[in-house]
mmCIF file of C-alpha atoms in Angstrom:
data_model
loop_
_atom_site.group_PDB
_atom_site.id
_atom_site.type_symbol
_atom_site.label_atom_id
_atom_site.label_comp_id
_atom_site.label_asym_id
_atom_site.label_seq_id
_atom_site.Cartn_x
_atom_site.Cartn_y
_atom_site.Cartn_z
ATOM 1 C CA MET A 1 -2.550 -4.630 1.740
ATOM 2 C CA ALA A 2 -5.335 -2.604 3.274
ATOM 3 C CA GLN A 3 -4.552 -1.605 6.840
ATOM 4 C CA MET A 4 -6.885 -2.450 9.728
ATOM 5 C CA ASN A 5 -9.674 0.111 9.584
ATOM 6 C CA ARG A 6 -10.513 2.399 12.488
ATOM 7 C CA ARG A 7 -13.864 0.779 13.234
ATOM 8 C CA ARG A 8 -12.337 -2.677 13.589
ATOM 9 C CA ALA A 9 -9.470 -1.368 15.737
ATOM 10 C CA LEU A 10 -11.878 0.353 18.109
ATOM 11 C CA GLN A 11 -14.035 -2.779 18.308
ATOM 12 C CA LEU A 12 -11.079 -4.922 19.322
ATOM 13 C CA LEU A 13 -9.665 -2.418 21.801
ATOM 14 C CA ALA A 14 -13.052 -1.955 23.407
ATOM 15 C CA ALA A 15 -13.584 -5.706 23.618
ATOM 16 C CA LEU A 16 -10.192 -6.262 25.213
ATOM 17 C CA GLY A 17 -10.743 -3.518 27.742
ATOM 18 C CA THR A 18 -14.247 -4.486 28.832
ATOM 19 C CA THR A 19 -15.632 -7.944 28.240
ATOM 20 C CA GLY A 20 -12.448 -9.763 27.220
ATOM 21 C CA LEU A 21 -11.309 -11.598 24.155
ATOM 22 C CA ALA A 22 -14.513 -13.529 23.711
ATOM 23 C CA ALA A 23 -16.329 -10.314 22.921
ATOM 24 C CA GLY A 24 -13.597 -9.323 20.480
ATOM 25 C CA CYS A 25 -14.145 -12.575 18.650
ATOM 26 C CA GLY A 26 -17.905 -12.647 18.722
ATOM 27 C CA SER A 27 -18.843 -9.768 16.468
ATOM 28 C CA GLY A 28 -19.310 -12.130 13.528
ATOM 29 C CA GLU A 29 -17.315 -9.916 11.138
ATOM 30 C CA ASP A 30 -13.740 -9.552 10.080
ATOM 31 C CA ASP A 31 -12.167 -6.172 9.251
ATOM 32 C CA THR A 32 -13.821 -6.024 5.833
ATOM 33 C CA GLY A 33 -17.300 -6.749 7.158
ATOM 34 C CA GLU A 34 -17.493 -10.295 5.736
ATOM 35 C CA GLN A 35 -19.662 -12.611 7.813
ATOM 36 C CA ALA A 36 -17.722 -15.100 9.903
ATOM 37 C CA GLY A 37 -17.560 -18.691 8.714
ATOM 38 C CA SER A 38 -19.083 -18.033 5.286
ATOM 39 C CA GLY A 39 -16.331 -19.947 3.463
ATOM 40 C CA SER A 40 -15.571 -23.656 3.348
ATOM 41 C CA PRO A 41 -13.381 -25.110 6.147
ATOM 42 C CA ILE A 42 -9.613 -25.097 5.585
ATOM 43 C CA LYS A 43 -6.592 -26.631 7.279
ATOM 44 C CA VAL A 44 -3.274 -24.913 8.032
ATOM 45 C CA GLY A 45 -0.224 -26.959 9.009
ATOM 46 C CA LEU A 46 1.894 -25.708 11.931
ATOM 47 C CA ILE A 47 5.476 -27.065 12.087
ATOM 48 C CA VAL A 48 7.066 -26.446 15.514
ATOM 49 C CA PRO A 49 9.267 -28.347 17.996
ATOM 50 C CA GLY A 50 7.411 -29.932 20.888
ATOM 51 C CA SER A 51 10.535 -30.612 22.950
ATOM 52 C CA GLY A 52 14.194 -29.669 23.247
ATOM 53 C CA ALA A 53 15.999 -26.344 23.394
ATOM 54 C CA ASN A 54 13.680 -24.696 20.845
ATOM 55 C CA LYS A 55 10.386 -25.735 22.453
ATOM 56 C CA ALA A 56 9.866 -22.319 24.087
ATOM 57 C CA ILE A 57 10.174 -20.611 20.686
ATOM 58 C CA GLY A 58 7.780 -23.149 19.200
ATOM 59 C CA ASP A 59 5.279 -22.364 21.953
ATOM 60 C CA GLU A 60 5.519 -18.633 21.183
ATOM 61 C CA ILE A 61 4.944 -19.296 17.480
ATOM 62 C CA THR A 62 1.914 -21.428 18.315
ATOM 63 C CA ASN A 63 0.556 -18.731 20.633
ATOM 64 C CA GLY A 64 0.898 -15.998 18.013
ATOM 65 C CA PHE A 65 -0.997 -17.878 15.312
ATOM 66 C CA GLN A 66 -3.695 -19.062 17.708
ATOM 67 C CA LEU A 67 -4.171 -15.517 19.003
ATOM 68 C CA PHE A 68 -4.907 -14.278 15.486
ATOM 69 C CA LEU A 69 -7.504 -17.027 15.079
ATOM 70 C CA ARG A 70 -9.039 -16.226 18.448
ATOM 71 C CA LEU A 71 -9.385 -12.551 17.568
ATOM 72 C CA ARG A 72 -11.021 -13.519 14.249
ATOM 73 C CA GLY A 73 -13.485 -16.088 15.569
ATOM 74 C CA GLN A 74 -11.268 -19.070 14.620
ATOM 75 C CA GLN A 75 -11.348 -18.160 10.940
ATOM 76 C CA ILE A 76 -9.110 -16.885 8.184
ATOM 77 C CA ALA A 77 -10.681 -14.837 5.387
ATOM 78 C CA GLY A 78 -14.141 -16.091 6.372
ATOM 79 C CA HIS A 79 -13.091 -19.771 6.362
ATOM 80 C CA PRO A 80 -13.293 -21.830 9.584
ATOM 81 C CA VAL A 81 -9.735 -22.999 10.292
ATOM 82 C CA THR A 82 -8.297 -26.184 11.743
ATOM 83 C CA LEU A 83 -4.679 -25.678 12.830
ATOM 84 C CA VAL A 84 -2.882 -29.013 12.412
ATOM 85 C CA PRO A 85 0.398 -29.289 14.374
ATOM 86 C CA ALA A 86 3.378 -31.402 13.315
ATOM 87 C CA GLU A 87 6.624 -32.093 15.159
ATOM 88 C CA GLU A 88 9.529 -30.160 13.639
ATOM 89 C CA GLY A 89 12.343 -32.043 15.340
ATOM 90 C CA THR A 90 15.914 -30.897 14.797
ATOM 91 C CA THR A 91 16.933 -32.440 11.479
ATOM 92 C CA ALA A 92 16.112 -32.197 7.803
ATOM 93 C CA ALA A 93 14.577 -35.671 7.979
ATOM 94 C CA SER A 94 12.185 -34.783 10.810
ATOM 95 C CA GLY A 95 11.181 -31.600 9.022
ATOM 96 C CA LYS A 96 10.496 -33.437 5.759
ATOM 97 C CA ALA A 97 8.365 -35.991 7.590
ATOM 98 C CA ALA A 98 6.276 -33.144 9.055
ATOM 99 C CA VAL A 99 5.784 -31.524 5.630
ATOM 100 C CA GLU A 100 4.816 -34.789 3.982
ATOM 101 C CA ARG A 101 2.249 -35.657 6.663
ATOM 102 C CA LEU A 102 0.632 -32.219 6.566
ATOM 103 C CA VAL A 103 0.445 -32.176 2.765
ATOM 104 C CA LYS A 104 -1.314 -35.570 2.849
ATOM 105 C CA GLU A 105 -3.835 -34.061 5.281
ATOM 106 C CA GLY A 106 -4.764 -31.474 2.660
ATOM 107 C CA VAL A 107 -3.521 -28.271 4.266
ATOM 108 C CA ILE A 108 -3.875 -25.099 2.203
ATOM 109 C CA ALA A 109 -0.659 -23.653 3.666
ATOM 110 C CA LEU A 110 2.168 -24.380 6.118
ATOM 111 C CA THR A 111 3.650 -22.124 8.788
ATOM 112 C CA GLY A 112 6.105 -22.144 11.700
ATOM 113 C CA VAL A 113 9.632 -23.701 11.545
ATOM 114 C CA VAL A 114 12.134 -22.645 14.213
ATOM 115 C CA SER A 115 15.419 -24.249 13.128
ATOM 116 C CA PRO A 116 17.469 -22.947 10.164
ATOM 117 C CA THR A 117 18.657 -26.526 9.638
ATOM 118 C CA VAL A 118 15.099 -27.751 9.283
ATOM 119 C CA MET A 119 14.115 -24.843 7.032
ATOM 120 C CA ALA A 120 16.981 -25.545 4.648
ATOM 121 C CA GLY A 121 16.220 -29.264 4.758
ATOM 122 C CA ILE A 122 12.538 -28.966 3.804
ATOM 123 C CA LYS A 123 13.046 -26.588 0.884
ATOM 124 C CA ASP A 124 12.745 -29.215 -1.837
ATOM 125 C CA SER A 125 9.785 -30.946 -0.165
ATOM 126 C CA VAL A 126 7.818 -27.694 0.039
ATOM 127 C CA GLU A 127 8.645 -26.676 -3.514
ATOM 128 C CA GLN A 128 7.674 -30.090 -4.886
ATOM 129 C CA ALA A 129 4.406 -30.123 -2.915
ATOM 130 C CA ARG A 130 3.517 -26.655 -4.262
ATOM 131 C CA VAL A 131 1.983 -25.684 -0.924
ATOM 132 C CA PRO A 132 3.025 -22.257 0.421
ATOM 133 C CA LEU A 133 5.059 -22.148 3.623
ATOM 134 C CA ILE A 134 4.954 -18.890 5.582
ATOM 135 C CA GLY A 135 7.914 -19.373 7.900
ATOM 136 C CA SER A 136 7.762 -17.372 11.113
ATOM 137 C CA ASN A 137 11.299 -17.792 12.431
ATOM 138 C CA ALA A 138 14.064 -19.658 10.605
ATOM 139 C CA SER A 139 15.422 -17.722 7.650
ATOM 140 C CA PRO A 140 18.961 -18.764 6.695
ATOM 141 C CA SER A 141 20.708 -16.685 4.045
ATOM 142 C CA THR A 142 21.348 -19.856 2.032
ATOM 143 C CA LEU A 143 17.639 -20.243 1.271
ATOM 144 C CA GLN A 144 17.590 -18.858 -2.258
ATOM 145 C CA GLY A 145 15.517 -19.300 -5.408
ATOM 146 C CA VAL A 146 12.339 -20.397 -3.637
ATOM 147 C CA VAL A 147 8.827 -20.020 -5.044
ATOM 148 C CA TYR A 148 6.635 -21.453 -2.302
ATOM 149 C CA ILE A 149 8.563 -20.344 0.828
ATOM 150 C CA TRP A 150 7.815 -16.953 2.392
ATOM 151 C CA ARG A 151 9.059 -15.650 5.731
ATOM 152 C CA THR A 152 7.585 -13.109 8.138
ATOM 153 C CA SER A 153 10.710 -12.992 10.316
ATOM 154 C CA TYR A 154 14.014 -11.810 8.791
ATOM 155 C CA VAL A 155 17.132 -13.064 7.027
ATOM 156 C CA LEU A 156 19.619 -13.992 9.726
ATOM 157 C CA THR A 157 22.330 -11.650 8.437
ATOM 158 C CA GLU A 158 20.127 -8.651 9.242
ATOM 159 C CA PRO A 159 20.391 -8.406 13.065
ATOM 160 C CA GLY A 160 24.184 -8.602 12.739
ATOM 161 C CA GLU A 161 24.132 -5.971 10.019
ATOM 162 C CA ALA A 162 21.953 -3.610 12.061
ATOM 163 C CA LEU A 163 24.251 -3.910 15.082
ATOM 164 C CA GLY A 164 27.428 -3.783 13.004
ATOM 165 C CA GLU A 165 26.655 -0.294 11.745
ATOM 166 C CA TYR A 166 25.688 0.836 15.256
ATOM 167 C CA LEU A 167 28.903 -0.516 16.805
ATOM 168 C CA ARG A 168 31.037 0.981 14.047
ATOM 169 C CA GLN A 169 29.725 4.392 15.035
ATOM 170 C CA LYS A 170 29.793 3.801 18.806
ATOM 171 C CA LEU A 171 33.101 2.009 19.397
ATOM 172 C CA ASP A 172 36.619 3.223 18.797
ATOM 173 C CA ALA A 173 38.351 1.638 15.814
ATOM 174 C CA SER A 174 40.874 -0.026 18.136
ATOM 175 C CA SER A 175 38.172 -1.717 20.241
ATOM 176 C CA ARG A 176 38.383 -5.461 20.765
ATOM 177 C CA ILE A 177 35.061 -7.307 20.392
ATOM 178 C CA ALA A 178 34.860 -10.890 21.648
ATOM 179 C CA ILE A 179 32.371 -12.760 19.426
ATOM 180 C CA PHE A 180 30.541 -15.904 20.565
ATOM 181 C CA GLY A 181 27.884 -18.129 19.023
ATOM 182 C CA THR A 182 26.711 -21.686 18.447
ATOM 183 C CA ARG A 183 28.006 -23.756 15.575
ATOM 184 C CA GLY A 184 25.785 -23.765 12.521
ATOM 185 C CA GLN A 185 24.366 -21.606 9.764
ATOM 186 C CA GLY A 186 22.474 -19.248 12.089
ATOM 187 C CA SER A 187 25.523 -17.853 13.877
ATOM 188 C CA GLN A 188 27.525 -17.780 10.653
ATOM 189 C CA ASP A 189 24.836 -15.613 9.048
ATOM 190 C CA VAL A 190 24.653 -13.248 12.030
ATOM 191 C CA PHE A 191 28.438 -12.850 12.126
ATOM 192 C CA GLU A 192 28.608 -12.258 8.374
ATOM 193 C CA GLY A 193 26.089 -9.425 8.754
ATOM 194 C CA LEU A 194 28.134 -7.970 11.624
ATOM 195 C CA ARG A 195 31.370 -8.148 9.649
ATOM 196 C CA ARG A 196 29.837 -6.666 6.504
ATOM 197 C CA ALA A 197 28.484 -3.588 8.303
ATOM 198 C CA TYR A 198 31.279 -3.080 10.850
ATOM 199 C CA GLU A 199 34.253 -3.475 8.531
ATOM 200 C CA ARG A 200 33.896 -0.249 6.610
ATOM 201 C CA GLY A 201 37.313 1.318 7.030
ATOM 202 C CA ARG A 202 38.207 -0.914 10.006
ATOM 203 C CA ARG A 203 38.584 -4.583 10.927
ATOM 204 C CA LEU A 204 37.181 -6.954 13.512
ATOM 205 C CA THR A 205 40.317 -8.026 15.343
ATOM 206 C CA GLU A 206 38.934 -11.208 16.940
ATOM 207 C CA ASP A 207 37.783 -14.415 15.249
ATOM 208 C CA PRO A 208 34.403 -15.781 16.361
ATOM 209 C CA ILE A 209 34.396 -18.419 19.103
ATOM 210 C CA PHE A 210 31.921 -21.183 18.319
ATOM 211 C CA THR A 211 30.464 -23.233 21.166
ATOM 212 C CA GLU A 212 28.654 -26.542 21.031
ATOM 213 C CA ASP A 213 24.877 -26.546 20.670
ATOM 214 C CA ASN A 214 23.132 -27.770 23.835
ATOM 215 C CA ASP A 215 19.881 -27.656 25.775
ATOM 216 C CA GLY A 216 21.046 -24.884 28.102
ATOM 217 C CA THR A 217 21.398 -27.018 31.215
ATOM 218 C CA ASP A 218 25.220 -27.247 31.244
ATOM 219 C CA ARG A 219 26.357 -24.604 33.732
ATOM 220 C CA ALA A 220 30.018 -24.887 32.792
ATOM 221 C CA LEU A 221 29.923 -25.253 28.988
ATOM 222 C CA TYR A 222 30.942 -21.672 28.214
ATOM 223 C CA ALA A 223 33.435 -21.141 31.059
ATOM 224 C CA GLY A 224 36.532 -22.278 29.149
ATOM 225 C CA PRO A 225 35.897 -20.299 25.930
ATOM 226 C CA ILE A 226 34.938 -17.240 27.994
ATOM 227 C CA ARG A 227 38.122 -17.366 30.079
ATOM 228 C CA LYS A 228 40.213 -17.641 26.914
ATOM 229 C CA ALA A 229 38.468 -14.637 25.345
ATOM 230 C CA LEU A 230 38.734 -12.507 28.490
ATOM 231 C CA GLU A 231 42.507 -12.985 28.570
ATOM 232 C CA ARG A 232 42.606 -10.607 25.586
ATOM 233 C CA LYS A 233 40.707 -7.968 27.585
ATOM 234 C CA PRO A 234 37.836 -7.251 25.166
ATOM 235 C CA ASP A 235 36.078 -3.889 25.249
ATOM 236 C CA ALA A 236 32.749 -5.483 24.320
ATOM 237 C CA VAL A 237 31.095 -8.871 23.790
ATOM 238 C CA PHE A 238 28.914 -9.725 20.806
ATOM 239 C CA CYS A 239 27.021 -13.017 20.973
ATOM 240 C CA HIS A 240 24.354 -15.059 19.234
ATOM 241 C CA TYR A 241 22.333 -17.251 21.603
ATOM 242 C CA SER A 242 18.669 -17.712 22.427
ATOM 243 C CA GLY A 243 16.492 -19.347 25.049
ATOM 244 C CA ALA A 244 18.152 -21.389 27.792
ATOM 245 C CA GLN A 245 21.548 -21.123 26.069
ATOM 246 C CA ALA A 246 21.342 -17.328 26.212
ATOM 247 C CA VAL A 247 20.659 -17.408 29.946
ATOM 248 C CA GLN A 248 23.564 -19.733 30.682
ATOM 249 C CA PHE A 249 25.979 -17.782 28.484
ATOM 250 C CA VAL A 250 25.233 -14.432 30.155
ATOM 251 C CA LYS A 251 25.355 -15.926 33.649
ATOM 252 C CA GLN A 252 28.690 -17.644 32.950
ATOM 253 C CA LEU A 253 30.094 -14.516 31.308
ATOM 254 C CA TYR A 254 29.453 -12.545 34.493
ATOM 255 C CA ALA A 255 30.649 -15.420 36.677
ATOM 256 C CA GLN A 256 34.009 -15.321 34.848
ATOM 257 C CA GLY A 257 34.394 -11.653 35.770
ATOM 258 C CA TYR A 258 33.322 -9.825 32.615
ATOM 259 C CA ARG A 259 32.038 -6.331 33.420
ATOM 260 C CA GLY A 260 31.562 -4.705 30.025
ATOM 261 C CA PRO A 261 28.705 -4.184 27.560
ATOM 262 C CA ILE A 262 26.997 -7.050 25.733
ATOM 263 C CA TYR A 263 25.552 -6.674 22.223
ATOM 264 C CA ALA A 264 23.451 -9.301 20.482
ATOM 265 C CA PRO A 265 20.531 -10.047 18.183
ATOM 266 C CA GLY A 266 17.387 -9.566 20.228
ATOM 267 C CA PHE A 267 16.655 -13.246 20.828
ATOM 268 C CA LEU A 268 19.340 -13.140 23.580
ATOM 269 C CA THR A 269 16.764 -11.472 25.831
ATOM 270 C CA GLU A 270 13.476 -12.639 24.297
ATOM 271 C CA GLY A 271 10.774 -14.682 25.994
ATOM 272 C CA THR A 272 11.548 -15.989 29.476
ATOM 273 C CA ALA A 273 15.288 -15.198 29.263
ATOM 274 C CA LEU A 274 15.030 -11.943 31.224
ATOM 275 C CA ASP A 275 12.975 -13.579 33.969
ATOM 276 C CA GLN A 276 15.642 -16.252 34.339
ATOM 277 C CA LEU A 277 18.451 -13.680 34.333
ATOM 278 C CA ASP A 278 16.619 -11.811 37.070
ATOM 279 C CA ASP A 279 16.537 -14.744 39.505
ATOM 280 C CA GLY A 280 20.194 -14.653 40.505
ATOM 281 C CA GLU A 281 21.313 -14.669 44.113
ATOM 282 C CA LYS A 282 20.431 -11.364 45.831
ATOM 283 C CA GLY A 283 19.714 -9.785 42.453
ATOM 284 C CA ARG A 284 23.356 -10.086 41.363
ATOM 285 C CA ASP A 285 22.672 -10.613 37.660
ATOM 286 C CA ARG A 286 20.176 -7.746 37.547
ATOM 287 C CA LYS A 287 22.743 -5.405 39.093
ATOM 288 C CA LEU A 288 25.390 -6.541 36.616
ATOM 289 C CA ILE A 289 23.038 -6.056 33.668
ATOM 290 C CA GLU A 290 22.005 -2.601 34.830
ATOM 291 C CA GLY A 291 25.590 -1.623 35.613
ATOM 292 C CA ASN A 292 27.202 -2.848 32.403
ATOM 293 C CA GLY A 293 24.432 -2.942 29.827
ATOM 294 C CA ILE A 294 22.867 -5.345 27.338
ATOM 295 C CA GLU A 295 21.776 -3.841 24.024
ATOM 296 C CA THR A 296 20.112 -5.867 21.286
ATOM 297 C CA ALA A 297 18.798 -5.373 17.761
ATOM 298 C CA LEU A 298 15.427 -6.782 16.769
ATOM 299 C CA ASN A 299 12.514 -6.142 14.435
ATOM 300 C CA TYR A 300 10.023 -5.948 17.317
ATOM 301 C CA SER A 301 9.510 -4.887 20.913
ATOM 302 C CA ALA A 302 6.359 -5.262 22.971
ATOM 303 C CA ASP A 303 6.425 -1.543 23.879
ATOM 304 C CA LEU A 304 6.137 -0.228 20.290
ATOM 305 C CA ASN A 305 3.458 2.466 20.169
ATOM 306 C CA ASN A 306 1.197 1.796 17.205
ATOM 307 C CA THR A 307 -2.428 0.709 16.934
ATOM 308 C CA ALA A 308 -1.699 -2.781 15.628
ATOM 309 C CA ASN A 309 0.721 -3.457 18.484
ATOM 310 C CA ARG A 310 -1.556 -2.044 21.151
ATOM 311 C CA ILE A 311 -4.234 -4.513 20.053
ATOM 312 C CA PHE A 312 -1.817 -7.421 19.665
ATOM 313 C CA ALA A 313 0.235 -6.870 22.826
ATOM 314 C CA SER A 314 -2.840 -6.258 24.989
ATOM 315 C CA ALA A 315 -4.559 -9.384 23.688
ATOM 316 C CA TYR A 316 -1.410 -11.451 24.094
ATOM 317 C CA ARG A 317 -0.905 -10.380 27.719
ATOM 318 C CA LYS A 318 -4.537 -11.084 28.576
ATOM 319 C CA THR A 319 -4.420 -14.505 26.949
ATOM 320 C CA TYR A 320 -0.975 -15.799 27.952
ATOM 321 C CA ASN A 321 -0.078 -13.615 30.961
ATOM 322 C CA SER A 322 3.249 -12.591 29.439
ATOM 323 C CA ALA A 323 4.640 -10.019 27.035
ATOM 324 C CA PRO A 324 4.691 -11.023 23.341
ATOM 325 C CA THR A 325 7.971 -11.805 21.626
ATOM 326 C CA THR A 326 9.208 -11.422 18.074
ATOM 327 C CA TYR A 327 8.449 -15.129 17.562
ATOM 328 C CA ALA A 328 4.795 -14.693 18.525
ATOM 329 C CA MET A 329 4.523 -11.487 16.500
ATOM 330 C CA ALA A 330 5.962 -13.073 13.335
ATOM 331 C CA SER A 331 3.529 -15.976 13.664
ATOM 332 C CA TYR A 332 0.627 -13.578 14.168
ATOM 333 C CA ASP A 333 1.764 -11.804 10.994
ATOM 334 C CA ALA A 334 1.956 -15.147 9.171
ATOM 335 C CA ALA A 335 -1.737 -15.622 9.929
ATOM 336 C CA LEU A 336 -2.410 -12.025 8.889
ATOM 337 C CA VAL A 337 -0.782 -12.313 5.453
ATOM 338 C CA LEU A 338 -2.420 -15.704 4.920
ATOM 339 C CA ASP A 339 -5.776 -14.105 5.699
ATOM 340 C CA LYS A 340 -5.154 -11.403 3.098
ATOM 341 C CA ALA A 341 -3.844 -13.838 0.487
ATOM 342 C CA ILE A 342 -6.797 -16.215 0.801
ATOM 343 C CA ARG A 343 -9.159 -13.276 0.522
ATOM 344 C CA LEU A 344 -7.405 -12.187 -2.690
ATOM 345 C CA ALA A 345 -7.396 -15.731 -4.081
ATOM 346 C CA GLY A 346 -11.179 -16.098 -4.075
ATOM 347 C CA ALA A 347 -13.885 -18.251 -2.527
ATOM 348 C CA ASN A 348 -12.341 -21.719 -3.015
ATOM 349 C CA PRO A 349 -8.624 -21.201 -3.540
ATOM 350 C CA SER A 350 -6.013 -23.870 -4.148
ATOM 351 C CA PRO A 351 -2.614 -23.738 -2.423
ATOM 352 C CA GLN A 352 -1.110 -22.564 -5.722
ATOM 353 C CA GLN A 353 -3.599 -19.685 -5.963
ATOM 354 C CA VAL A 354 -2.841 -18.691 -2.367
ATOM 355 C CA ASN A 355 0.868 -18.692 -3.140
ATOM 356 C CA LEU A 356 0.324 -16.416 -6.131
ATOM 357 C CA ALA A 357 -1.799 -14.079 -3.988
ATOM 358 C CA LEU A 358 0.925 -13.803 -1.328
ATOM 359 C CA GLY A 359 2.911 -11.776 -3.822
ATOM 360 C CA LYS A 360 0.076 -9.249 -4.019
ATOM 361 C CA VAL A 361 -0.624 -8.507 -0.347
ATOM 362 C CA GLY A 362 1.360 -5.243 -0.380
ATOM 363 C CA GLN A 363 2.035 -3.353 2.831
ATOM 364 C CA VAL A 364 1.309 -5.204 6.064
ATOM 365 C CA ASP A 365 -0.041 -3.251 9.047
ATOM 366 C CA SER A 366 1.923 -5.171 11.668
ATOM 367 C CA PRO A 367 2.615 -4.841 15.410
ATOM 368 C CA ARG A 368 6.263 -4.262 14.403
ATOM 369 C CA GLY A 369 5.244 -1.346 12.170
ATOM 370 C CA PRO A 370 4.461 -1.387 8.423
ATOM 371 C CA TRP A 371 6.428 -3.812 6.256
ATOM 372 C CA GLN A 372 6.143 -5.588 2.916
ATOM 373 C CA PHE A 373 7.641 -8.641 1.232
ATOM 374 C CA ASN A 374 10.723 -7.976 -0.875
ATOM 375 C CA GLN A 375 11.864 -9.947 -3.924
ATOM 376 C CA THR A 376 13.352 -12.723 -1.770
ATOM 377 C CA ARG A 377 9.992 -13.225 -0.005
ATOM 378 C CA THR A 378 11.199 -11.808 3.309
ATOM 379 C CA PRO A 379 10.153 -8.539 5.012
ATOM 380 C CA GLN A 380 11.583 -5.151 4.266
ATOM 381 C CA GLN A 381 11.293 -3.736 7.773
ATOM 382 C CA LYS A 382 12.665 -1.522 10.525
ATOM 383 C CA TRP A 383 15.210 -2.723 13.065
ATOM 384 C CA TYR A 384 15.181 -1.329 16.582
ATOM 385 C CA LEU A 385 17.891 -0.870 19.219
ATOM 386 C CA ARG A 386 16.657 -2.202 22.548
ATOM 387 C CA ARG A 387 18.259 -1.847 25.985
ATOM 388 C CA VAL A 388 17.557 -4.069 28.962
ATOM 389 C CA GLN A 389 16.209 -1.832 31.729
ATOM 390 C CA THR A 390 14.039 -2.116 34.807
ATOM 391 C CA ASP A 391 10.441 -1.339 33.923
ATOM 392 C CA GLY A 392 8.478 -1.268 37.166
ATOM 393 C CA ARG A 393 9.793 -4.306 39.032
ATOM 394 C CA LEU A 394 10.822 -6.351 35.991
ATOM 395 C CA LEU A 395 13.684 -6.339 33.520
ATOM 396 C CA SER A 396 12.354 -5.410 30.077
ATOM 397 C CA ASN A 397 13.555 -4.732 26.535
ATOM 398 C CA ILE A 398 13.028 -1.010 26.020
ATOM 399 C CA VAL A 399 13.298 0.504 22.527
ATOM 400 C CA ILE A 400 15.936 3.241 22.440
ATOM 401 C CA ASN A 401 15.813 4.184 18.766
ATOM 402 C CA GLU A 402 15.590 2.838 15.220
ATOM 403 C CA LEU A 403 18.745 1.349 13.750
ATOM 404 C CA ALA A 404 17.986 0.719 10.091
ATOM 405 C CA THR A 405 15.484 -0.439 7.504
ATOM 406 C CA LEU A 406 16.698 -3.703 6.000
ATOM 407 C CA GLY A 407 15.371 -6.312 3.610
#
């Protein structure tokens, strides 16, 4: 894929720094010089949860895709775009209903999907409809042999694998690691990646502790499992939680007296989680985090220093008054690869032609750094080690170094 050219990058940066996003969208050209709106209108279906524990992630995914459209004058590859939302829900049945409704509406492609359960459940519906889905979050390892499903996020074994190698080098072979996560395919994938990378000449001595899935409002849910794990005096904690559940787990872990390091896939501290961890009484949680450490592995951080991220992160902050997350970035990239694929497919492409073109987009110039689709239709990309630190007056995820290139 051709990278964003220098002229377009300077136009967008100048627009963001002077007259705002409206100017950045009003030039009437995309990065190849094609006139805006010259193609026929198209529809793109967006599958995200509108309520429940995953709503915040769904909002980030929506924001990322809409930001791409805003920066491109509400078009993709010269085609005016209508983004059609559909409720994801939490089950295979709710996901299938969303796919079926959007296909009937004549969308050229689908995007979004937060839950691994929903992603696995809609596989057959997407394949039978022959409409490409560019998933921007859920990517269970069990999703194999697909033709019409692409993902701009990652396979869920990868954050565990990236951290497993890091911990194998950092921790003594006799170290005890307490491992926590929710029940379901997501945590199982993460823990399998951890085990695969860590157990090279050594063993994980503790079995994972699985907790019930919840909306993050139960302030005592994790207390019992945590107390049981702490009786074995672990040297470190590894966990897989996100959103409100992540906040409650960390708060309860500290409340039960744990004072060691925490390691996790990066969604533990993504989005509003750090703000909520920073609101403890008299700054207690902030002091505990700074004193004991939280390190995470993720494919993105808002402080990455490259041209694509400077444009994306600046635009995101101006538009939504918050730092972008990996969820928003992956959705922005979903719009980006769809833009390139539709351009390759021609003036009036069918969903099948767009799907074929997705395999030809090549390298993607992304806010996360360059990446490209591998044979399983997921990114081959860098993984970064991030540490929670005070940046100004706020807790932030700061990139410490690169961990691995996986995919």
